[in-house]
PDB file of C-alpha atoms in Angstrom:
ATOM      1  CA  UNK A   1      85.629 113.235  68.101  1.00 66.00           C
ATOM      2  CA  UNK A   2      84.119 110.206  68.095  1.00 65.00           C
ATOM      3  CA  UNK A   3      80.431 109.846  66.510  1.00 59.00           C
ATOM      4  CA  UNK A   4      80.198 105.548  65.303  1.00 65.00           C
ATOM      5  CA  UNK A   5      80.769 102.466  66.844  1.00 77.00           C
ATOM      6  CA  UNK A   6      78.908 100.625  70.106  1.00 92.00           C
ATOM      7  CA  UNK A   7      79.297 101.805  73.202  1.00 95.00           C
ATOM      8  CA  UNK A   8      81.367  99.146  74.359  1.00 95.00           C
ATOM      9  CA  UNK A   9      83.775  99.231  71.154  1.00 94.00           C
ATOM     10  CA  UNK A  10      84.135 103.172  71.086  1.00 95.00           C
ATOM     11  CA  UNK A  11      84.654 103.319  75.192  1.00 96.00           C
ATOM     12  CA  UNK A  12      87.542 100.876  74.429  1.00 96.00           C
ATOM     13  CA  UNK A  13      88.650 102.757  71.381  1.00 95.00           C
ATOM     14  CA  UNK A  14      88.970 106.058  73.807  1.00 96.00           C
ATOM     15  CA  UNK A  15      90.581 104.240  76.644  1.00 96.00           C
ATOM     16  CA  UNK A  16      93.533 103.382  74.096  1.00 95.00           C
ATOM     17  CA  UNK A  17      93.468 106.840  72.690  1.00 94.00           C
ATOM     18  CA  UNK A  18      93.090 108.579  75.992  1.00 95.00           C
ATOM     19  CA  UNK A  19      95.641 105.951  78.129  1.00 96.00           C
ATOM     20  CA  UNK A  20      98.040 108.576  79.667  1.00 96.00           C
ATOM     21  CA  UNK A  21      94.759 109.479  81.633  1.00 96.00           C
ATOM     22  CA  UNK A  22      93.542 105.682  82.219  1.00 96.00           C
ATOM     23  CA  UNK A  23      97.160 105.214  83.896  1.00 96.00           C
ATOM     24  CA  UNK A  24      97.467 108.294  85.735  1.00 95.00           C
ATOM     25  CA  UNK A  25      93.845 107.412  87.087  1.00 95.00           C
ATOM     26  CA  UNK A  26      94.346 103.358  88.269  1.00 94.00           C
ATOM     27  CA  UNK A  27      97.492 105.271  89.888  1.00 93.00           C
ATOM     28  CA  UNK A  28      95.612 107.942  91.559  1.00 92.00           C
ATOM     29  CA  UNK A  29      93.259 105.022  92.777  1.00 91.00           C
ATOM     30  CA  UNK A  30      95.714 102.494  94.068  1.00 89.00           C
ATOM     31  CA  UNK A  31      97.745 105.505  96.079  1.00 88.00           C
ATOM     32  CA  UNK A  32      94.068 106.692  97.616  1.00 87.00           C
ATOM     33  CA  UNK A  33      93.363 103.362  99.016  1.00 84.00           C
ATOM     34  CA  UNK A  34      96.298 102.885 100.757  1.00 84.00           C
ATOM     35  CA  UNK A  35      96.313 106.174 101.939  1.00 82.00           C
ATOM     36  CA  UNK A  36      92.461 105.262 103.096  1.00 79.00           C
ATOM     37  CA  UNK A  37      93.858 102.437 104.896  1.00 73.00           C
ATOM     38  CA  UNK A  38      95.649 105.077 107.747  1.00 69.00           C
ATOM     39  CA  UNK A  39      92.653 107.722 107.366  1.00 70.00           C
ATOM     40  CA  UNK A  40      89.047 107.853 109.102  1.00 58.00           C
ATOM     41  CA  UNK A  41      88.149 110.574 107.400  1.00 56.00           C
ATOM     42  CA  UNK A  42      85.535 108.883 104.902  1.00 58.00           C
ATOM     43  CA  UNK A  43      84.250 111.851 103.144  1.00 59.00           C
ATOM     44  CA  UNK A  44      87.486 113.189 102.445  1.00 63.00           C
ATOM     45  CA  UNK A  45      88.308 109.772 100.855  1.00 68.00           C
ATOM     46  CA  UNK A  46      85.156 110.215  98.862  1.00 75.00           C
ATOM     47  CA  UNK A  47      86.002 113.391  97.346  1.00 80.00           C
ATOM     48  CA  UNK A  48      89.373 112.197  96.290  1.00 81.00           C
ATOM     49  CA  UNK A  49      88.078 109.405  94.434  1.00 86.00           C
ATOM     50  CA  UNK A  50      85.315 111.280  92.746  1.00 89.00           C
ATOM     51  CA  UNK A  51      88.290 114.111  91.560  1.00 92.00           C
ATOM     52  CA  UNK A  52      90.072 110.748  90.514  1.00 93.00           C
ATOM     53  CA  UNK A  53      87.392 109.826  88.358  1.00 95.00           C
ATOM     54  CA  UNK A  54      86.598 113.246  86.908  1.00 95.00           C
ATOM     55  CA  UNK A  55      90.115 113.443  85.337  1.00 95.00           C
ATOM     56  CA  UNK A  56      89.552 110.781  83.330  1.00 96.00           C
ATOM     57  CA  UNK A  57      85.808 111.122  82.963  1.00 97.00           C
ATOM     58  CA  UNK A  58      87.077 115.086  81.418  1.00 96.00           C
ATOM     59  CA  UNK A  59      89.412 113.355  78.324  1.00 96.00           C
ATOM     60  CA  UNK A  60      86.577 110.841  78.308  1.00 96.00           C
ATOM     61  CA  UNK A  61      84.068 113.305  77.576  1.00 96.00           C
ATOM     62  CA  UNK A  62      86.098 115.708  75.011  1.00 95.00           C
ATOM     63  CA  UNK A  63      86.878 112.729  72.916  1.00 94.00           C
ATOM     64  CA  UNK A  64      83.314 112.114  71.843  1.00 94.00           C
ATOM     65  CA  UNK A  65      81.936 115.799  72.103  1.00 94.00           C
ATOM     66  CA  UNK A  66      85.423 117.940  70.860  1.00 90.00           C
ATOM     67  CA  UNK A  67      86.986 117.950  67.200  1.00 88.00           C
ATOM     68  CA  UNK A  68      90.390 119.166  68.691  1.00 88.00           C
ATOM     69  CA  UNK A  69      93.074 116.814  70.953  1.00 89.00           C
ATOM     70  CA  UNK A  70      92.251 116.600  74.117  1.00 90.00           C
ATOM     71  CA  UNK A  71      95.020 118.196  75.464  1.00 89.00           C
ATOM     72  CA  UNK A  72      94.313 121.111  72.756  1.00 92.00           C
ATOM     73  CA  UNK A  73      90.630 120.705  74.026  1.00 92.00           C
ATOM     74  CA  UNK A  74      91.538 121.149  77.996  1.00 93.00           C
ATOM     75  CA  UNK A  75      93.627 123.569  77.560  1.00 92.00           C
ATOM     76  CA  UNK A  76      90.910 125.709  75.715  1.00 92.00           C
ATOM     77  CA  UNK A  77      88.457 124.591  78.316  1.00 91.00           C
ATOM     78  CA  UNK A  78      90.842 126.008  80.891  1.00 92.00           C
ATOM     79  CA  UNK A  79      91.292 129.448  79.590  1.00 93.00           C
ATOM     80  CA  UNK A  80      87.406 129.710  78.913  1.00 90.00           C
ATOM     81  CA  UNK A  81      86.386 128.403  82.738  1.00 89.00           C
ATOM     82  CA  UNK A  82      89.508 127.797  84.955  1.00 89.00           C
ATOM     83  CA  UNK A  83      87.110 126.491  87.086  1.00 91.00           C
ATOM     84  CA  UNK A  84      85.386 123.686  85.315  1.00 93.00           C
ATOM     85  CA  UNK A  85      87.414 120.432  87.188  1.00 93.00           C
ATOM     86  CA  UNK A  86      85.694 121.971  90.557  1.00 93.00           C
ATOM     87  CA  UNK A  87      82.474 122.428  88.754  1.00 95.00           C
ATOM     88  CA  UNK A  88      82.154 118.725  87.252  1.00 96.00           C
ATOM     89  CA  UNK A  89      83.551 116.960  91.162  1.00 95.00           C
ATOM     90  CA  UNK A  90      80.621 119.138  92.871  1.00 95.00           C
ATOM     91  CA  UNK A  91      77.993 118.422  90.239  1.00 96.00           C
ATOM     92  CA  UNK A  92      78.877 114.880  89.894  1.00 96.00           C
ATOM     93  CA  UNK A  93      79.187 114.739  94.083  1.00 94.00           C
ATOM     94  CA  UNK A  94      75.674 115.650  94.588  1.00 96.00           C
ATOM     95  CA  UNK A  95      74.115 113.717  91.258  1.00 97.00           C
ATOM     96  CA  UNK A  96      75.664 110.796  93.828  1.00 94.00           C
ATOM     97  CA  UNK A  97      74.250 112.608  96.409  1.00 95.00           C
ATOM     98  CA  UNK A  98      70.248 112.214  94.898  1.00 96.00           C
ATOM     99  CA  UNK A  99      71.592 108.832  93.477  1.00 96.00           C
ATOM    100  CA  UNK A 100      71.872 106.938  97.029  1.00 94.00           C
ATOM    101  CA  UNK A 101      69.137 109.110  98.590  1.00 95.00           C
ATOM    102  CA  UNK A 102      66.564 106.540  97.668  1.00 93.00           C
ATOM    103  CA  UNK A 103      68.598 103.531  98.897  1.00 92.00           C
ATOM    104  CA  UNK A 104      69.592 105.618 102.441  1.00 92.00           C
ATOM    105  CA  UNK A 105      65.873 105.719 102.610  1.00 91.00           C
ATOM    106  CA  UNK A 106      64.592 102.456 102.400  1.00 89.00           C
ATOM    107  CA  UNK A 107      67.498 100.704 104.303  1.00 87.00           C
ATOM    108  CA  UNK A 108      66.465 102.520 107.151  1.00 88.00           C
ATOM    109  CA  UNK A 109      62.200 101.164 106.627  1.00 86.00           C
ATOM    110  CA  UNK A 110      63.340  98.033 106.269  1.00 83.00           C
ATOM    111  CA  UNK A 111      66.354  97.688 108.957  1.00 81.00           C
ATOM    112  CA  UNK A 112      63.189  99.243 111.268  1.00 79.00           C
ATOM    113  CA  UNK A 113      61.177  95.658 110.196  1.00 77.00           C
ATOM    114  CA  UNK A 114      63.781  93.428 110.783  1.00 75.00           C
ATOM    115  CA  UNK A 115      64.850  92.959 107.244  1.00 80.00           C
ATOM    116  CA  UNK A 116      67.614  90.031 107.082  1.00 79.00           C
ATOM    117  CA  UNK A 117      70.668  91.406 106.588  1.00 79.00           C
ATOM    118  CA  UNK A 118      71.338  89.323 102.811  1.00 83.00           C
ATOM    119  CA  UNK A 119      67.943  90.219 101.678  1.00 84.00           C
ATOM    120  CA  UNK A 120      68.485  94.132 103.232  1.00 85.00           C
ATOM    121  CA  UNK A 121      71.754  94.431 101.012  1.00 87.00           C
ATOM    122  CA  UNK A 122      70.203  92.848  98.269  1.00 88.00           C
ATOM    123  CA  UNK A 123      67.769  95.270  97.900  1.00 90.00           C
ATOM    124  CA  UNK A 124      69.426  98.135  98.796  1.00 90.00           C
ATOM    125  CA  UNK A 125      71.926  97.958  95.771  1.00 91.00           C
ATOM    126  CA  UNK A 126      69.301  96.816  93.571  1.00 94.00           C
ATOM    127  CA  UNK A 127      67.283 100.244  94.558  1.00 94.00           C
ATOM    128  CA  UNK A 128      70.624 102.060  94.427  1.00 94.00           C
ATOM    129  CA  UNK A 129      71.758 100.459  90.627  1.00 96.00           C
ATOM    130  CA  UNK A 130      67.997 101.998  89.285  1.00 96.00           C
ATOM    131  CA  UNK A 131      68.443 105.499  91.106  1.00 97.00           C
ATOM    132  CA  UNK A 132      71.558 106.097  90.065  1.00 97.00           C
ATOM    133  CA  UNK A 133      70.919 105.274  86.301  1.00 97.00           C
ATOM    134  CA  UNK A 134      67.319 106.939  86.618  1.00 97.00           C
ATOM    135  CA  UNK A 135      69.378 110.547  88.084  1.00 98.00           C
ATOM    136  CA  UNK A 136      72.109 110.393  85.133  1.00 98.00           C
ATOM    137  CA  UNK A 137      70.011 109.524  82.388  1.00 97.00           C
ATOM    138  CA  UNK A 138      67.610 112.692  83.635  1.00 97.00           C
ATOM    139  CA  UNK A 139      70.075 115.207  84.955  1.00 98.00           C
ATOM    140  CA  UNK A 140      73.627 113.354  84.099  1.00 97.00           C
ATOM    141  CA  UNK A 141      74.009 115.465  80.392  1.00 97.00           C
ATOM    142  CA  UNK A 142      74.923 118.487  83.039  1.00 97.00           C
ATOM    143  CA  UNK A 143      78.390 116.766  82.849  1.00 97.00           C
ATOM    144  CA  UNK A 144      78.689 116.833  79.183  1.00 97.00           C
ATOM    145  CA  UNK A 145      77.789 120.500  79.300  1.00 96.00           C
ATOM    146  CA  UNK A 146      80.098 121.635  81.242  1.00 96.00           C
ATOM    147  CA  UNK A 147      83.166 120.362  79.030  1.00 94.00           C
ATOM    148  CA  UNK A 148      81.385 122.075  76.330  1.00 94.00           C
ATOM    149  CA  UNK A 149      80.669 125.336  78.224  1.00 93.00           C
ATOM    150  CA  UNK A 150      76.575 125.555  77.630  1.00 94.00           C
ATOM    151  CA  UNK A 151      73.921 125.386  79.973  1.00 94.00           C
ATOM    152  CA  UNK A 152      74.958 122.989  82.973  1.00 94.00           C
ATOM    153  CA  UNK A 153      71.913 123.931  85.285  1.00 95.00           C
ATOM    154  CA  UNK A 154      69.161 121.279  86.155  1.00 96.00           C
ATOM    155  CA  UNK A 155      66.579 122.983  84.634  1.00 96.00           C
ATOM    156  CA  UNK A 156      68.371 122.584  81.346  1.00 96.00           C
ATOM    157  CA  UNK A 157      69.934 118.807  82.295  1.00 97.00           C
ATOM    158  CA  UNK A 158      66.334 117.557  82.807  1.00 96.00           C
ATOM    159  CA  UNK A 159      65.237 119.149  79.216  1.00 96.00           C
ATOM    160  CA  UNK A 160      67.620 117.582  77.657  1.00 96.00           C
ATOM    161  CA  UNK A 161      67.186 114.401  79.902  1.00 96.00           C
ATOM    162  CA  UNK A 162      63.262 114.047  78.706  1.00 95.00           C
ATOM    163  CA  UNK A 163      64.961 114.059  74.895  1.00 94.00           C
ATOM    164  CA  UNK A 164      67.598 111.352  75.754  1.00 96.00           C
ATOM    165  CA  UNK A 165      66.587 109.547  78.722  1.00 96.00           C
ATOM    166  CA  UNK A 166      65.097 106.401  76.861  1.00 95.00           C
ATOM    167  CA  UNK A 167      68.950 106.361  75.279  1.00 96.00           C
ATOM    168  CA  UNK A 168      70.445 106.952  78.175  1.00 97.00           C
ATOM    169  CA  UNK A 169      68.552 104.798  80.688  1.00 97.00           C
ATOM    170  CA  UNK A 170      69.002 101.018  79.653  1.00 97.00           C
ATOM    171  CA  UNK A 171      73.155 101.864  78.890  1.00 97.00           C
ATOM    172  CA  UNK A 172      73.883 103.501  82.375  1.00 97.00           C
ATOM    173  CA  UNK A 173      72.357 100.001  83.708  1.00 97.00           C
ATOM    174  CA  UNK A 174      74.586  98.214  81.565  1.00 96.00           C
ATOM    175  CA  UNK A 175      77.399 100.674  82.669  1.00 96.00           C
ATOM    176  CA  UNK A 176      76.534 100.947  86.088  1.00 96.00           C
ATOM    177  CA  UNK A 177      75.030  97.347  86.897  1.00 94.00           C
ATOM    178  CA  UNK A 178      77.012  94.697  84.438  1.00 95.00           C
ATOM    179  CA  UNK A 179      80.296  96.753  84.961  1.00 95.00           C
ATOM    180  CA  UNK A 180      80.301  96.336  88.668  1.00 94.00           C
ATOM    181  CA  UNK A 181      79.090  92.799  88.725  1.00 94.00           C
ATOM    182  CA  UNK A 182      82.211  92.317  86.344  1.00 95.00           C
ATOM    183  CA  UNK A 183      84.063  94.439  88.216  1.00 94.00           C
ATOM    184  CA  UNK A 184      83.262  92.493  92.092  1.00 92.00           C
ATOM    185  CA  UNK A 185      83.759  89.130  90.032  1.00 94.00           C
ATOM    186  CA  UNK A 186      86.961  89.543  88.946  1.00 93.00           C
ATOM    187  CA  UNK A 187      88.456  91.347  92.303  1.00 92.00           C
ATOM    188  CA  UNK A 188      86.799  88.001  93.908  1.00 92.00           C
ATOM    189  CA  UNK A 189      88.858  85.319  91.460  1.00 93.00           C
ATOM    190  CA  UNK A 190      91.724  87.542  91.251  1.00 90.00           C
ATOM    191  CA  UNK A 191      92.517  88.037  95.438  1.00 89.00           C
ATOM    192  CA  UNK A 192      91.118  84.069  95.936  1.00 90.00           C
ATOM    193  CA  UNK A 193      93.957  83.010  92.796  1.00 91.00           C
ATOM    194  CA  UNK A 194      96.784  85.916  94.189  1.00 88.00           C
ATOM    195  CA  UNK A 195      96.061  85.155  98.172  1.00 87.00           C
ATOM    196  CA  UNK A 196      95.091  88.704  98.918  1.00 85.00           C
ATOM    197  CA  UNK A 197      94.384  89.947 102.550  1.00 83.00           C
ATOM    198  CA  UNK A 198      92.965  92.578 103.938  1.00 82.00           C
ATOM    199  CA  UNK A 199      95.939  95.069 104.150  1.00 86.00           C
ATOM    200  CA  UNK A 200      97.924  96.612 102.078  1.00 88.00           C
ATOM    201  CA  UNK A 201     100.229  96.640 105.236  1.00 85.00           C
ATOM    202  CA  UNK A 202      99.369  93.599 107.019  1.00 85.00           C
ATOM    203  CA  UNK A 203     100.186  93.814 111.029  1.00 78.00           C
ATOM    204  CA  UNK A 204     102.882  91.221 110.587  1.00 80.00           C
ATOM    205  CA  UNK A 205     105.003  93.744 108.432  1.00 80.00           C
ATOM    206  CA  UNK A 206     105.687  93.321 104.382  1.00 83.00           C
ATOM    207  CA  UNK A 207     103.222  94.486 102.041  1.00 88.00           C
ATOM    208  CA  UNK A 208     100.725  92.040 100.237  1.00 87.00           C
ATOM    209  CA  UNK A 209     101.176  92.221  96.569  1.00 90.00           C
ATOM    210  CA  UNK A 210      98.190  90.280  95.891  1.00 91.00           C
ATOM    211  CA  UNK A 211      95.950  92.556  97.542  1.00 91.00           C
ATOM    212  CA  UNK A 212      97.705  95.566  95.166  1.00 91.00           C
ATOM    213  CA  UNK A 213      97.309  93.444  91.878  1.00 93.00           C
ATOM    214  CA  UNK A 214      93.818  92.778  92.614  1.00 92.00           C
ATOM    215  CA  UNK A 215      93.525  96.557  93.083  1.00 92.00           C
ATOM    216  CA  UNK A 216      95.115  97.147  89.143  1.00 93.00           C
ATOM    217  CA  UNK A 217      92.086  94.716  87.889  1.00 94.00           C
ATOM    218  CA  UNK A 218      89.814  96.287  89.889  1.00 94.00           C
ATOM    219  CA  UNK A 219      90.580 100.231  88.816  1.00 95.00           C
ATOM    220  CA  UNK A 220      91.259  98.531  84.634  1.00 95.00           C
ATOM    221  CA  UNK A 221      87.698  97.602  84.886  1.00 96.00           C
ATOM    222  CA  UNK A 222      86.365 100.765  86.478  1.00 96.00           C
ATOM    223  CA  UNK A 223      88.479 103.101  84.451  1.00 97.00           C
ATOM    224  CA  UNK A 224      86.076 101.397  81.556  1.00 97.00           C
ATOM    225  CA  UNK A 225      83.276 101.802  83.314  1.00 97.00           C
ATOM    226  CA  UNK A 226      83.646 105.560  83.877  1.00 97.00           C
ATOM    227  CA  UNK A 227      84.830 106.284  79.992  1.00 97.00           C
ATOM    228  CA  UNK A 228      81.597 104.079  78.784  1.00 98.00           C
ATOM    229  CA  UNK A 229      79.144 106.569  81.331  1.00 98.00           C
ATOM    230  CA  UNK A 230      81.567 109.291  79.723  1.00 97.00           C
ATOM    231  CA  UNK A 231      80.314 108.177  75.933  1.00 97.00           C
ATOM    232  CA  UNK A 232      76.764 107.211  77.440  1.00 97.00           C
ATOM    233  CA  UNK A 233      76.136 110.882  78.866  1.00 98.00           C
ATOM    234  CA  UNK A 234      77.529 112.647  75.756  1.00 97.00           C
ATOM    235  CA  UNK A 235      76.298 111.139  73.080  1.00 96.00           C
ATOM    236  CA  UNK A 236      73.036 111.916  75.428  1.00 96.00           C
ATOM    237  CA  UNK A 237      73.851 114.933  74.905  1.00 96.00           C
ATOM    238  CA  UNK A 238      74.277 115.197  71.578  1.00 95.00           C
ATOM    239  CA  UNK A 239      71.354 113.751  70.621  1.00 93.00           C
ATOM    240  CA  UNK A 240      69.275 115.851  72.965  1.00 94.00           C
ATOM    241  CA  UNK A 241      71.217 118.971  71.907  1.00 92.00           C
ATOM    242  CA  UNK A 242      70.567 118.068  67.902  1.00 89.00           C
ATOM    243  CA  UNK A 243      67.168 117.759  68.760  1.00 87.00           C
ATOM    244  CA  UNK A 244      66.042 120.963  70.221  1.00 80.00           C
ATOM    245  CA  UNK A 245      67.896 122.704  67.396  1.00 78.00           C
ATOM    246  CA  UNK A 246      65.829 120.431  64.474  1.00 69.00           C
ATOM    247  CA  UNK A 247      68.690 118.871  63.460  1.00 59.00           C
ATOM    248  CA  UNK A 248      68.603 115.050  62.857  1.00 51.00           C
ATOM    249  CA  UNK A 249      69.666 112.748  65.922  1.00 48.00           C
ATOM    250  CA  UNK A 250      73.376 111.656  66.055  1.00 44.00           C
ATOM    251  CA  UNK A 251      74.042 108.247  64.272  1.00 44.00           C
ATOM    252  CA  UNK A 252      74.735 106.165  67.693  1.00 43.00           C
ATOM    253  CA  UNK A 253      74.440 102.207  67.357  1.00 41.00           C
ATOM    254  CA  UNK A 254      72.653 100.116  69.521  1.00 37.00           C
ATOM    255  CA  UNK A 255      74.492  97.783  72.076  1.00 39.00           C
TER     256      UNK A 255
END
């Protein structure tokens, strides 16, 4: 269980601890998008990834909110609700779901007034950045609740999400915002240094290597992104949690 430490120092601290599921995730990844490469079926693609992230998002969880190992913790949560990995894709699906609604909704206003296509993009992840952190630091503690078997509903997310959301709502921007930028910057340097293409399996035959170890950065840096929205949303959580019972708030440290 982890209770001190920054969120960027403890989200490292678990990725070490928790690296059998760090691996097995950047695996899962890599294997999706070349299998996405012969598929057209987008949402199914979509659903993968999301169950991709959820097994490590699980471990990432039970590490700050469990006192047992995690595999001692899963396997509990298992035999309590055999159903939870289902439970935490859906809820997590449509959380996306209410996340991009926003954006979906403006790109079509503007693209109907001629919005220029930089400026259209621009603003459309900009919108999408503050809905998504806005929906997780309301409703996003319906995660954490799930791993440790209490009220998951939205009724009870959003209480808890009024307690925690000023916690919660400047660290899912860092998570969700400075992350990616990292994240697109160093896919960028790495496929300009490595001579990455398009392809996994380029036309011409071979296999582009580049392309694949620009991929590994790529799913490092978002494995870290998805264990710090792990400790983010828990220690959320907690906090909320501790206070509706009276207890005093968590110690959690500021960036």
């Amino acid at each position: 269980m982890e209770n001190g430490g920054n969120i960027w120092s403890t989200s490292l601290r678990i990725m070490k601890k928790e690296i059998i599921y760090v691996l097995a995730y950047c695996a899962m990844i890599v294997v999706f998008l070349m299998i996405e490469e012969k598929m057209e079926n987008t949402s199914a693609s979509s659903i993968a990834l999301t169950f991709a992230s959820a097994m490590l998002a699980i471990p990432a969880h039970l590490s700050v909110l469990s006192r047992l190992g995690t595999a001692d913790a899963m396997r509990e949560l298992q035999s309590k609700s055999p159903r939870y990995i289902g439970s935490f894709v859906f809820r997590t699906i449509v959380l996306g779901v209410i996340s991009c609604a926003p954006m979906l909704a403006l790109v079509i206003f503007l693209s109907a007034n001629n919005w220029g296509r930089t400026s259209l993009i621009a603003t459309a992840v900009l919108v999408l950045l503050l809905s998504a952190a806005l929906v997780f630091a309301k409703w996003g503690t319906m995660l954490p609740a799930i791993v440790m078997q209490s009220d998951k509903t939205f009724a009870a997310a959003g209480r808890r999400g009024r307690m925690s959301f000023f916690y919660a709502f400047p660290r899912l921007l860092v998570s969700f915002g400075l992350l990616s930028v990292v994240q697109i910057l160093a896919i960028a340097a790495a496929a300009n240094m490595l001579g990455a293409g398009d392809s996994y399996f380029p036309a011409a035959g071979g296999f582009d290597f580049g392309l694949l170890l620009s991929a590994m950065i790529a799913t490092a840096i978002s494995s870290y992104q998805i264990v710090m929205t792990a400790v983010i949303l828990s220690r959320s959580y907690l906090r909320a949690e501790n206070a509706a019972n009276g207890r005093d708030l968590v110690a959690v440290e500021a960036i």
